[in-house]
Amino acid sequence: MSTLTFFLFAILGLAQMVSAVPSSQSKPRAAAGDKYLLGVGKADITGPVVEINFAGYANSEQVGSGVRQRIYSRAFIIGEVDNPSNRFVYLILDTQAGDTAVRRGILEGVAALGSAYSVYGRSNIAVTATHSHSGPGAWFNYLLPQITSLGFDKQSYQAIVDGAVLSIKRAHESLQEGILDFGTTRVEDANINRSLYAYLTNPESERAQYQDDVDKTLTLLRFKRASDGKNIGVITWFPVHPTSMLGNNTHVTGDNKGLAAYLFEKSVKGDSLAADGFVAGFSQANVGDTSPNILGAWCDDGSGQQCDFKTSTCADGKSQSCHSRGPFFWKLDLGVSSCYDIAAKQFSGAKSLYNSLDSTSTPITGPTVRSFHYFQDMRYYTFPLENGTQVQTCPAALGHSFAAGTADWPGAFDFTQGDSGAPNNPFWSVVGGLLKVPSPQQKACQGAKPILLNVGEMETPYAWSPNIVDVQSFRVGQFLIIVSPGEASTMAGRRWRNAVKSAASQLSLTGGVEPYVVLGGPSNTYTHYITTPEEYNIQRYEGASTMYGPFTLPGYINLTLKALPYLSPSASGAPPAGPSPPDNRQRSISFITGVVFDNTPIGQSFGSVTKQPSSTYARGAVINATFTGANPRNNLRLEGTFAAVEKLEDNTWKQVLNDEDWRLVYTWTRTNGALGYSSVTISWETSLTEDVPGTYRIKYYGDSKPLIGSVKAFVGVSNSFTVV
Ligand SMILES: *[C@@H]1O[C@H](CO)[C@@H](O)[C@H](O)[C@H]1NC(C)=O
Ligand SMILES: *[C@@H]1O[C@H](CO)[C@@H](O)[C@H](O)[C@H]1NC(C)=O
Ligand SMILES: *[C@@H]1O[C@H](CO)[C@@H](O)[C@H](O)[C@H]1NC(C)=O
Ligand SMILES: *[C@@H]1O[C@H](CO)[C@@H](O)[C@H](O)[C@H]1NC(C)=O
Ligand SMILES: CC(=O)N[C@H]1CO[C@H](CO)[C@@H](O)[C@@H]1O
C-alpha cells in the first residue's frame, strides 16, 4: 500500500468514526471477501425469575426475586452460498453455561421445526454461553450443579430451550447473502487475572510472549448483507467473568456481557448502516482466570489487607471474607454500577472498532464453511504429549480448593474451605451419602489434585458430572472457532488457539490466507475449568475445578487437532459420533415446588396500587410503584414484559421502557405464604442523560393462580407523574 493510499484510508477511517452516516466521499471499501449465507436472530429465554436458585456461584442462598434485565439467546448462522448444507449455528445464551440437557432440547426443538431445518443438528449447532452468574438455574443435565438449585426445574429448562429454538428459527428465516469481516481492539481496564499465582507457574519464556496476564484483545466479526450493504449483526469474543453482579444479587440480568449486547443493539437502532433486527452477541472466550473486579481481592475483615496471593484467604486462614472489588464496589449496590462500567467498556471498544471496520477490517475469504462435533469419553483417554510421552485424562473429579470458591464469590457449593463436610441442603441429605471414595487408579490419574468430589465415578442415582464431552469446532474462510466445553484459563486458551492455528497452517486448511482462531465457551456441556498442567499442579480453584486431571488441556488439544482435517474444503463426511452422554431430564430429582395459589388481602385486587409514585420527580431519581402482586412463575411472559414505563404523547400512552431495559427493575416479594399474598415493586432508575422530561406512568403485567381454576392475566397501572 502506498503512503498516499494509506493516508486516504486513515482519513476515511476517521470520517467513518466521527459519523455513522456514509457520505458520497467515504464509500465503504469494496469488499474483497467472499459471499456467504448469513442470518441472525434473537429470542427471550428468561425462565422463572423468583423462587429459583441462580446458576453460577453455587450459592444456595442466591434465589431469584425479580428481573433487572431479561436474558436472551442470540443465534448466528453462517453458510456456503453454493452448498447450503455446509453451514453452522453459533448460539450465545445469557446463561451460566452450555449444557447437555439444554442442548438435547434445542436439537429436538429444531428438528421439530420441519424438513427445512434438517440441515441443522448435532454437528453444526454450538450452544455457547456468556457465563452470566445472575440467571435462574435448575436446568442442568448432571446432578452436581443441581444440588444448590434443589434439582431440575422443567419450566426453567424449557424457557431456555424454546427461546434458543426461536432464535435459530428467526436467524434461519432471515438468511440471505452477505459478507463477513473482522477486526480486533484492546479493551483496557475491563478484566484482571484473579489467579495470578497460578498463571505465574507457566514457563517464563511463554509468558514473555504476551504483554498481559489476561487477554485484552476483543475480536469482532461483522455480518453485512449484500442486498443493501447494511450490517445485520456482530459477534465479539473477549474474556471476562460475568461476575460483576455479586453472589447476593437476586435480580435476573445478563451481567456485563448481556448488558454490553443491550447497549450495542440500542446504539444502532435507527442507524442507516444497521438493518432492523440487528443482533449483537458478546461471546465469552478464555474466561477461566479472569475477573471483572479490577480493583483486586480484599479482606472484608477490617484489616484493610489484600487477600493472600497464594491462597486467596484472609487473616483467619479462610476465604469467606475475601471479596474482589469492581470499579464501583463502594456503591454497595450488589454490583450494578460495576457491571455497567465493565459492560460499557466492552461495548465502547466494540463500537469504535465496528465504526472503523470499513477501512480497517480483514475480510473473510475462501468460500468454505465447515463444522465438526463428536463426543469423547474422557475416562482414561490416552494420547501422546508433543515430546512423545504417553499421558491420559481421567474420570471427572473436583479438588479441595473447589469448595473455597473464588474472590469473585467465596465458598462455592456451601462447603467451607478445605472442609469436606456436608452442605446444609435437603438435596444433599439425599445424595451426600452416595459419595464414593476415588479408586486407586483415579487417585493416581488425578495427580496433584486432592479429590473432594469424585464425581466421575458416581452414577447413583444418575451421573454427577460429564465424563463424556463435546469436541466441536467451526470454520468460515480463514476464521476458526474452537467451541470449548469448559472455562479455559488465559494461558490454556492461548495454547489451544496456537495449536489450532499452526495445525491449520500445516494442513493448508485456509489456502494462502493466515488462519485466525477464536475460542468460545463454556459451551455444549459444563465441564468446569481447563487450566494448563502447570496451573493444575498448584491446585488453586481453577486447577481444582479442572475435572479430567493434569492433562485435561493437552487432551482437548489432541482431540481438536485430530478432527481438524474435517474442516478442510476437500473434506466430506464427519468423525464418528462417539458415545452418547446420559439423558437425565426425566430422571432428575427435584425438591422445587410449584406455585400453590395467589390471593389478595381484603380490599385489594391483583394489580391494585398499594404505594403510588409521587407527583413529580427530578431526573436522576428512583421512582417506585408498589402493586398487589402474583407469582411471576404463573406465566413467564416470554417475549413480553412484567414491567413497563409509559409516556404520554399526543394524548396516548406509549411504552418507552420494559423488562429488557437495565434501568427498570421488577421486584417480587412474598408477603404471606400461607395466605398466598405477594407484592411487586417496579423501580425506574431515571437518568439525566437518557430520559426526557414528560408525563409518565408505571404498568405492571401479572398473572394470578387461584386455588381452583386457571391462571388469569391482569394489569396494574400507577397514577401518572411528571419527570422534569
Ligand atoms: C453484597 O455483597 C457485597 C460483597 O460482599 C457486600 O459488600 C454487600 O454489602 C452485600 N450487600 C447486601 C445487601 O448484602
Ligand atoms: C492424539 O492422540 C492420538 C492417540 O489417542 C494419536 O494417535 C494422535 O497422533 C494424537 N494427535 C495429535 C495431533 O497429537
Ligand atoms: C514430556 O513432557 C512432560 C510434561 O512436560 C514431562 O513430564 C515428561 O518428562 C517429558 N518426557 C520426556 C521424554 O522428555
Ligand atoms: C424502591 O424499591 C426498591 C425495590 O423494592 C427498594 O430497594 C428501594 O429502597 C425503593 N426506593 C424507594 C425510594 O422507595
Ligand atoms: C496486569 C494485571 O491486571 N494484573 C493483575 C492480576 O491480578 C491481580 C489480582 O489477582 C492484580 O493484583 C494484578 O494487578
mmCIF file of N, CA, C and O in Angstrom, residues 159-227:
data_model
loop_
_atom_site.group_PDB
_atom_site.id
_atom_site.type_symbol
_atom_site.label_atom_id
_atom_site.label_comp_id
_atom_site.label_asym_id
_atom_site.label_seq_id
_atom_site.Cartn_x
_atom_site.Cartn_y
_atom_site.Cartn_z
ATOM 1 N N ALA A 159 -37.761 -22.742 29.129
ATOM 2 C CA ALA A 159 -37.663 -21.342 28.696
ATOM 3 C C ALA A 159 -36.400 -21.142 27.854
ATOM 4 O O ALA A 159 -36.426 -20.455 26.819
ATOM 5 N N ILE A 160 -35.305 -21.757 28.282
ATOM 6 C CA ILE A 160 -34.048 -21.606 27.543
ATOM 7 C C ILE A 160 -34.132 -22.340 26.205
ATOM 8 O O ILE A 160 -33.767 -21.808 25.151
ATOM 9 N N VAL A 161 -34.649 -23.570 26.271
ATOM 10 C CA VAL A 161 -34.740 -24.371 25.045
ATOM 11 C C VAL A 161 -35.642 -23.679 24.017
ATOM 12 O O VAL A 161 -35.257 -23.491 22.849
ATOM 13 N N ASP A 162 -36.829 -23.262 24.441
ATOM 14 C CA ASP A 162 -37.778 -22.657 23.489
ATOM 15 C C ASP A 162 -37.226 -21.364 22.905
ATOM 16 O O ASP A 162 -37.370 -21.106 21.702
ATOM 17 N N GLY A 163 -36.600 -20.547 23.736
ATOM 18 C CA GLY A 163 -36.044 -19.285 23.247
ATOM 19 C C GLY A 163 -34.893 -19.529 22.281
ATOM 20 O O GLY A 163 -34.764 -18.835 21.260
ATOM 21 N N ALA A 164 -34.054 -20.507 22.598
ATOM 22 C CA ALA A 164 -32.923 -20.806 21.707
ATOM 23 C C ALA A 164 -33.433 -21.283 20.354
ATOM 24 O O ALA A 164 -32.940 -20.857 19.296
ATOM 25 N N VAL A 165 -34.450 -22.145 20.383
ATOM 26 C CA VAL A 165 -35.008 -22.653 19.120
ATOM 27 C C VAL A 165 -35.630 -21.502 18.322
ATOM 28 O O VAL A 165 -35.418 -21.381 17.105
ATOM 29 N N LEU A 166 -36.343 -20.629 19.016
ATOM 30 C CA LEU A 166 -36.962 -19.487 18.328
ATOM 31 C C LEU A 166 -35.885 -18.575 17.717
ATOM 32 O O LEU A 166 -36.049 -18.055 16.600
ATOM 33 N N SER A 167 -34.782 -18.398 18.417
ATOM 34 C CA SER A 167 -33.718 -17.538 17.868
ATOM 35 C C SER A 167 -33.113 -18.170 16.607
ATOM 36 O O SER A 167 -32.787 -17.467 15.652
ATOM 37 N N ILE A 168 -33.005 -19.496 16.598
ATOM 38 C CA ILE A 168 -32.486 -20.183 15.401
ATOM 39 C C ILE A 168 -33.485 -20.031 14.252
ATOM 40 O O ILE A 168 -33.114 -19.765 13.103
ATOM 41 N N LYS A 169 -34.777 -20.166 14.569
ATOM 42 C CA LYS A 169 -35.816 -20.022 13.541
ATOM 43 C C LYS A 169 -35.754 -18.624 12.933
ATOM 44 O O LYS A 169 -35.800 -18.450 11.713
ATOM 45 N N ARG A 170 -35.625 -17.635 13.793
ATOM 46 C CA ARG A 170 -35.554 -16.255 13.286
ATOM 47 C C ARG A 170 -34.303 -16.046 12.428
ATOM 48 O O ARG A 170 -34.351 -15.369 11.401
ATOM 49 N N ALA A 171 -33.189 -16.611 12.874
ATOM 50 C CA ALA A 171 -31.955 -16.471 12.094
ATOM 51 C C ALA A 171 -32.111 -17.166 10.744
ATOM 52 O O ALA A 171 -31.711 -16.640 9.701
ATOM 53 N N HIS A 172 -32.727 -18.333 10.773
ATOM 54 C CA HIS A 172 -32.924 -19.091 9.531
ATOM 55 C C HIS A 172 -33.820 -18.319 8.565
ATOM 56 O O HIS A 172 -33.538 -18.229 7.369
ATOM 57 N N GLU A 173 -34.894 -17.751 9.112
ATOM 58 C CA GLU A 173 -35.831 -17.013 8.252
ATOM 59 C C GLU A 173 -35.195 -15.742 7.686
ATOM 60 O O GLU A 173 -35.668 -15.206 6.682
ATOM 61 N N SER A 174 -34.140 -15.268 8.318
ATOM 62 C CA SER A 174 -33.505 -14.037 7.835
ATOM 63 C C SER A 174 -32.334 -14.310 6.888
ATOM 64 O O SER A 174 -31.645 -13.379 6.468
ATOM 65 N N LEU A 175 -32.082 -15.602 6.581
ATOM 66 C CA LEU A 175 -30.898 -15.939 5.782
ATOM 67 C C LEU A 175 -30.886 -15.216 4.439
ATOM 68 O O LEU A 175 -31.886 -15.200 3.720
ATOM 69 N N GLN A 176 -29.764 -14.606 4.130
ATOM 70 C CA GLN A 176 -29.561 -14.008 2.814
ATOM 71 C C GLN A 176 -28.066 -13.885 2.567
ATOM 72 O O GLN A 176 -27.263 -14.073 3.484
ATOM 73 N N GLU A 177 -27.709 -13.557 1.346
ATOM 74 C CA GLU A 177 -26.296 -13.473 1.027
ATOM 75 C C GLU A 177 -25.669 -12.223 1.626
ATOM 76 O O GLU A 177 -26.324 -11.177 1.718
ATOM 77 N N GLY A 178 -24.416 -12.385 2.027
ATOM 78 C CA GLY A 178 -23.714 -11.236 2.585
ATOM 79 C C GLY A 178 -22.234 -11.531 2.726
ATOM 80 O O GLY A 178 -21.762 -12.590 2.305
ATOM 81 N N ILE A 179 -21.537 -10.585 3.318
ATOM 82 C CA ILE A 179 -20.103 -10.760 3.519
ATOM 83 C C ILE A 179 -19.767 -10.626 4.997
ATOM 84 O O ILE A 179 -20.543 -10.090 5.796
ATOM 85 N N LEU A 180 -18.592 -11.142 5.336
ATOM 86 C CA LEU A 180 -18.111 -11.119 6.722
ATOM 87 C C LEU A 180 -16.744 -10.470 6.753
ATOM 88 O O LEU A 180 -15.940 -10.668 5.843
ATOM 89 N N ASP A 181 -16.493 -9.705 7.782
ATOM 90 C CA ASP A 181 -15.127 -9.266 8.022
ATOM 91 C C ASP A 181 -14.913 -9.161 9.524
ATOM 92 O O ASP A 181 -15.862 -9.272 10.308
ATOM 93 N N PHE A 182 -13.656 -9.020 9.918
ATOM 94 C CA PHE A 182 -13.394 -8.946 11.355
ATOM 95 C C PHE A 182 -12.272 -7.979 11.650
ATOM 96 O O PHE A 182 -11.507 -7.585 10.760
ATOM 97 N N GLY A 183 -12.204 -7.556 12.912
ATOM 98 C CA GLY A 183 -11.135 -6.685 13.378
ATOM 99 C C GLY A 183 -10.895 -6.962 14.855
ATOM 100 O O GLY A 183 -11.643 -7.716 15.492
ATOM 101 N N THR A 184 -9.835 -6.365 15.394
ATOM 102 C CA THR A 184 -9.548 -6.549 16.812
ATOM 103 C C THR A 184 -9.238 -5.196 17.452
ATOM 104 O O THR A 184 -8.829 -4.260 16.770
ATOM 105 N N THR A 185 -9.443 -5.129 18.756
ATOM 106 C CA THR A 185 -9.087 -3.928 19.506
ATOM 107 C C THR A 185 -8.706 -4.342 20.914
ATOM 108 O O THR A 185 -9.058 -5.434 21.364
ATOM 109 N N ARG A 186 -8.000 -3.484 21.612
ATOM 110 C CA ARG A 186 -7.686 -3.740 23.020
ATOM 111 C C ARG A 186 -8.749 -3.104 23.896
ATOM 112 O O ARG A 186 -9.095 -1.940 23.699
ATOM 113 N N VAL A 187 -9.249 -3.849 24.846
ATOM 114 C CA VAL A 187 -10.173 -3.270 25.823
ATOM 115 C C VAL A 187 -9.428 -3.181 27.147
ATOM 116 O O VAL A 187 -9.003 -4.200 27.704
ATOM 117 N N GLU A 188 -9.227 -1.956 27.619
ATOM 118 C CA GLU A 188 -8.441 -1.748 28.835
ATOM 119 C C GLU A 188 -9.350 -1.735 30.063
ATOM 120 O O GLU A 188 -10.511 -1.343 29.983
ATOM 121 N N ASP A 189 -8.797 -2.133 31.183
ATOM 122 C CA ASP A 189 -9.462 -1.988 32.491
ATOM 123 C C ASP A 189 -10.821 -2.665 32.582
ATOM 124 O O ASP A 189 -11.718 -2.169 33.271
ATOM 125 N N ALA A 190 -10.979 -3.756 31.869
ATOM 126 C CA ALA A 190 -12.248 -4.479 31.984
ATOM 127 C C ALA A 190 -12.046 -5.882 32.545
ATOM 128 O O ALA A 190 -13.014 -6.578 32.843
ATOM 129 N N ASN A 191 -10.800 -6.323 32.664
ATOM 130 C CA ASN A 191 -10.540 -7.657 33.232
ATOM 131 C C ASN A 191 -9.162 -7.695 33.885
ATOM 132 O O ASN A 191 -8.251 -6.989 33.447
ATOM 133 N N ILE A 192 -9.055 -8.477 34.952
ATOM 134 C CA ILE A 192 -7.732 -8.744 35.532
ATOM 135 C C ILE A 192 -7.617 -10.245 35.760
ATOM 136 O O ILE A 192 -8.608 -10.979 35.663
ATOM 137 N N ASN A 193 -6.409 -10.661 36.061
ATOM 138 C CA ASN A 193 -6.200 -12.072 36.346
ATOM 139 C C ASN A 193 -6.481 -12.331 37.826
ATOM 140 O O ASN A 193 -5.830 -11.749 38.694
ATOM 141 N N ARG A 194 -7.443 -13.205 38.106
ATOM 142 C CA ARG A 194 -7.813 -13.438 39.500
ATOM 143 C C ARG A 194 -7.032 -14.600 40.090
ATOM 144 O O ARG A 194 -7.237 -14.973 41.249
ATOM 145 N N SER A 195 -6.153 -15.188 39.300
ATOM 146 C CA SER A 195 -5.377 -16.317 39.800
ATOM 147 C C SER A 195 -3.939 -16.185 39.320
ATOM 148 O O SER A 195 -3.360 -17.104 38.763
ATOM 149 N N LEU A 196 -3.387 -15.005 39.577
ATOM 150 C CA LEU A 196 -2.051 -14.689 39.077
ATOM 151 C C LEU A 196 -1.015 -15.684 39.598
ATOM 152 O O LEU A 196 -0.083 -16.041 38.887
ATOM 153 N N TYR A 197 -1.185 -16.121 40.819
ATOM 154 C CA TYR A 197 -0.243 -17.073 41.401
ATOM 155 C C TYR A 197 -0.157 -18.336 40.526
ATOM 156 O O TYR A 197 0.925 -18.874 40.298
ATOM 157 N N ALA A 198 -1.308 -18.767 40.036
ATOM 158 C CA ALA A 198 -1.319 -19.943 39.163
ATOM 159 C C ALA A 198 -0.734 -19.609 37.790
ATOM 160 O O ALA A 198 0.071 -20.365 37.237
ATOM 161 N N TYR A 199 -1.102 -18.449 37.278
ATOM 162 C CA TYR A 199 -0.607 -18.038 35.953
ATOM 163 C C TYR A 199 0.919 -18.017 35.926
ATOM 164 O O TYR A 199 1.548 -18.414 34.947
ATOM 165 N N LEU A 200 1.518 -17.570 37.047
ATOM 166 C CA LEU A 200 2.972 -17.428 37.110
ATOM 167 C C LEU A 200 3.705 -18.765 37.111
ATOM 168 O O LEU A 200 4.938 -18.798 36.990
ATOM 169 N N THR A 201 2.992 -19.863 37.239
ATOM 170 C CA THR A 201 3.643 -21.175 37.149
ATOM 171 C C THR A 201 3.930 -21.553 35.700
ATOM 172 O O THR A 201 4.687 -22.483 35.449
ATOM 173 N N ASN A 202 3.314 -20.866 34.750
ATOM 174 C CA ASN A 202 3.603 -21.156 33.341
ATOM 175 C C ASN A 202 5.021 -20.680 33.027
ATOM 176 O O ASN A 202 5.491 -19.708 33.620
ATOM 177 N N PRO A 203 5.720 -21.365 32.098
ATOM 178 C CA PRO A 203 7.126 -21.033 31.841
ATOM 179 C C PRO A 203 7.317 -19.552 31.524
ATOM 180 O O PRO A 203 6.504 -18.947 30.824
ATOM 181 N N GLU A 204 8.397 -18.997 32.042
ATOM 182 C CA GLU A 204 8.669 -17.583 31.857
ATOM 183 C C GLU A 204 8.797 -17.232 30.386
ATOM 184 O O GLU A 204 8.315 -16.179 29.933
ATOM 185 N N SER A 205 9.414 -18.137 29.631
ATOM 186 C CA SER A 205 9.612 -17.866 28.205
ATOM 187 C C SER A 205 8.263 -17.758 27.490
ATOM 188 O O SER A 205 8.090 -16.978 26.563
ATOM 189 N N GLU A 206 7.305 -18.519 27.953
ATOM 190 C CA GLU A 206 5.970 -18.472 27.343
ATOM 191 C C GLU A 206 5.254 -17.184 27.741
ATOM 192 O O GLU A 206 4.674 -16.492 26.902
ATOM 193 N N ARG A 207 5.341 -16.840 29.026
ATOM 194 C CA ARG A 207 4.677 -15.619 29.496
ATOM 195 C C ARG A 207 5.254 -14.385 28.814
ATOM 196 O O ARG A 207 4.552 -13.412 28.554
ATOM 197 N N ALA A 208 6.561 -14.468 28.522
ATOM 198 C CA ALA A 208 7.245 -13.309 27.924
ATOM 199 C C ALA A 208 6.711 -12.991 26.526
ATOM 200 O O ALA A 208 6.910 -11.889 26.016
ATOM 201 N N GLN A 209 6.017 -13.945 25.915
ATOM 202 C CA GLN A 209 5.450 -13.679 24.583
ATOM 203 C C GLN A 209 4.214 -12.792 24.641
ATOM 204 O O GLN A 209 3.694 -12.380 23.610
ATOM 205 N N TYR A 210 3.720 -12.547 25.862
ATOM 206 C CA TYR A 210 2.468 -11.792 25.985
ATOM 207 C C TYR A 210 2.675 -10.574 26.867
ATOM 208 O O TYR A 210 3.370 -10.637 27.880
ATOM 209 N N GLN A 211 1.999 -9.514 26.476
ATOM 210 C CA GLN A 211 2.102 -8.262 27.201
ATOM 211 C C GLN A 211 1.348 -8.333 28.533
ATOM 212 O O GLN A 211 1.701 -7.676 29.499
ATOM 213 N N ASP A 212 0.266 -9.124 28.578
ATOM 214 C CA ASP A 212 -0.632 -9.103 29.732
ATOM 215 C C ASP A 212 -0.841 -10.498 30.304
ATOM 216 O O ASP A 212 -0.656 -11.494 29.618
ATOM 217 N N ASP A 213 -1.310 -10.532 31.560
ATOM 218 C CA ASP A 213 -1.580 -11.815 32.193
ATOM 219 C C ASP A 213 -3.046 -12.250 32.019
ATOM 220 O O ASP A 213 -3.481 -13.254 32.582
ATOM 221 N N VAL A 214 -3.816 -11.480 31.278
ATOM 222 C CA VAL A 214 -5.115 -11.925 30.738
ATOM 223 C C VAL A 214 -5.172 -11.376 29.309
ATOM 224 O O VAL A 214 -4.469 -10.414 28.999
ATOM 225 N N ASP A 215 -5.976 -11.951 28.449
ATOM 226 C CA ASP A 215 -6.085 -11.423 27.087
ATOM 227 C C ASP A 215 -6.928 -10.153 27.104
ATOM 228 O O ASP A 215 -8.016 -10.130 27.694
ATOM 229 N N LYS A 216 -6.413 -9.113 26.469
ATOM 230 C CA LYS A 216 -7.137 -7.832 26.424
ATOM 231 C C LYS A 216 -7.743 -7.605 25.043
ATOM 232 O O LYS A 216 -8.352 -6.560 24.801
ATOM 233 N N THR A 217 -7.512 -8.543 24.140
ATOM 234 C CA THR A 217 -7.974 -8.359 22.765
ATOM 235 C C THR A 217 -9.444 -8.747 22.618
ATOM 236 O O THR A 217 -9.844 -9.834 23.034
ATOM 237 N N LEU A 218 -10.210 -7.843 22.041
ATOM 238 C CA LEU A 218 -11.585 -8.149 21.667
ATOM 239 C C LEU A 218 -11.606 -8.339 20.154
ATOM 240 O O LEU A 218 -11.087 -7.505 19.414
ATOM 241 N N THR A 219 -12.156 -9.463 19.716
ATOM 242 C CA THR A 219 -12.300 -9.737 18.285
ATOM 243 C C THR A 219 -13.753 -9.523 17.903
ATOM 244 O O THR A 219 -14.654 -9.953 18.628
ATOM 245 N N LEU A 220 -13.992 -8.831 16.803
ATOM 246 C CA LEU A 220 -15.366 -8.581 16.361
ATOM 247 C C LEU A 220 -15.542 -9.086 14.935
ATOM 248 O O LEU A 220 -14.758 -8.748 14.048
ATOM 249 N N LEU A 221 -16.538 -9.937 14.747
ATOM 250 C CA LEU A 221 -16.897 -10.466 13.425
ATOM 251 C C LEU A 221 -18.177 -9.782 12.990
ATOM 252 O O LEU A 221 -19.177 -9.798 13.714
ATOM 253 N N ARG A 222 -18.137 -9.164 11.813
ATOM 254 C CA ARG A 222 -19.300 -8.403 11.359
ATOM 255 C C ARG A 222 -20.047 -9.134 10.240
ATOM 256 O O ARG A 222 -19.436 -9.684 9.335
ATOM 257 N N PHE A 223 -21.360 -9.097 10.319
ATOM 258 C CA PHE A 223 -22.243 -9.683 9.314
ATOM 259 C C PHE A 223 -22.875 -8.544 8.518
ATOM 260 O O PHE A 223 -23.563 -7.700 9.099
ATOM 261 N N LYS A 224 -22.671 -8.558 7.205
ATOM 262 C CA LYS A 224 -23.170 -7.461 6.376
ATOM 263 C C LYS A 224 -23.930 -8.058 5.206
ATOM 264 O O LYS A 224 -23.391 -8.897 4.492
ATOM 265 N N ARG A 225 -25.177 -7.658 4.998
ATOM 266 C CA ARG A 225 -25.930 -8.284 3.912
ATOM 267 C C ARG A 225 -25.593 -7.623 2.577
ATOM 268 O O ARG A 225 -25.262 -6.431 2.512
ATOM 269 N N ALA A 226 -25.691 -8.412 1.518
ATOM 270 C CA ALA A 226 -25.265 -7.926 0.203
ATOM 271 C C ALA A 226 -26.316 -7.014 -0.420
ATOM 272 O O ALA A 226 -25.978 -6.049 -1.101
ATOM 273 N N SER A 227 -27.600 -7.281 -0.152
ATOM 274 C CA SER A 227 -28.671 -6.586 -0.876
ATOM 275 C C SER A 227 -28.538 -5.067 -0.799
ATOM 276 O O SER A 227 -28.641 -4.387 -1.804
#
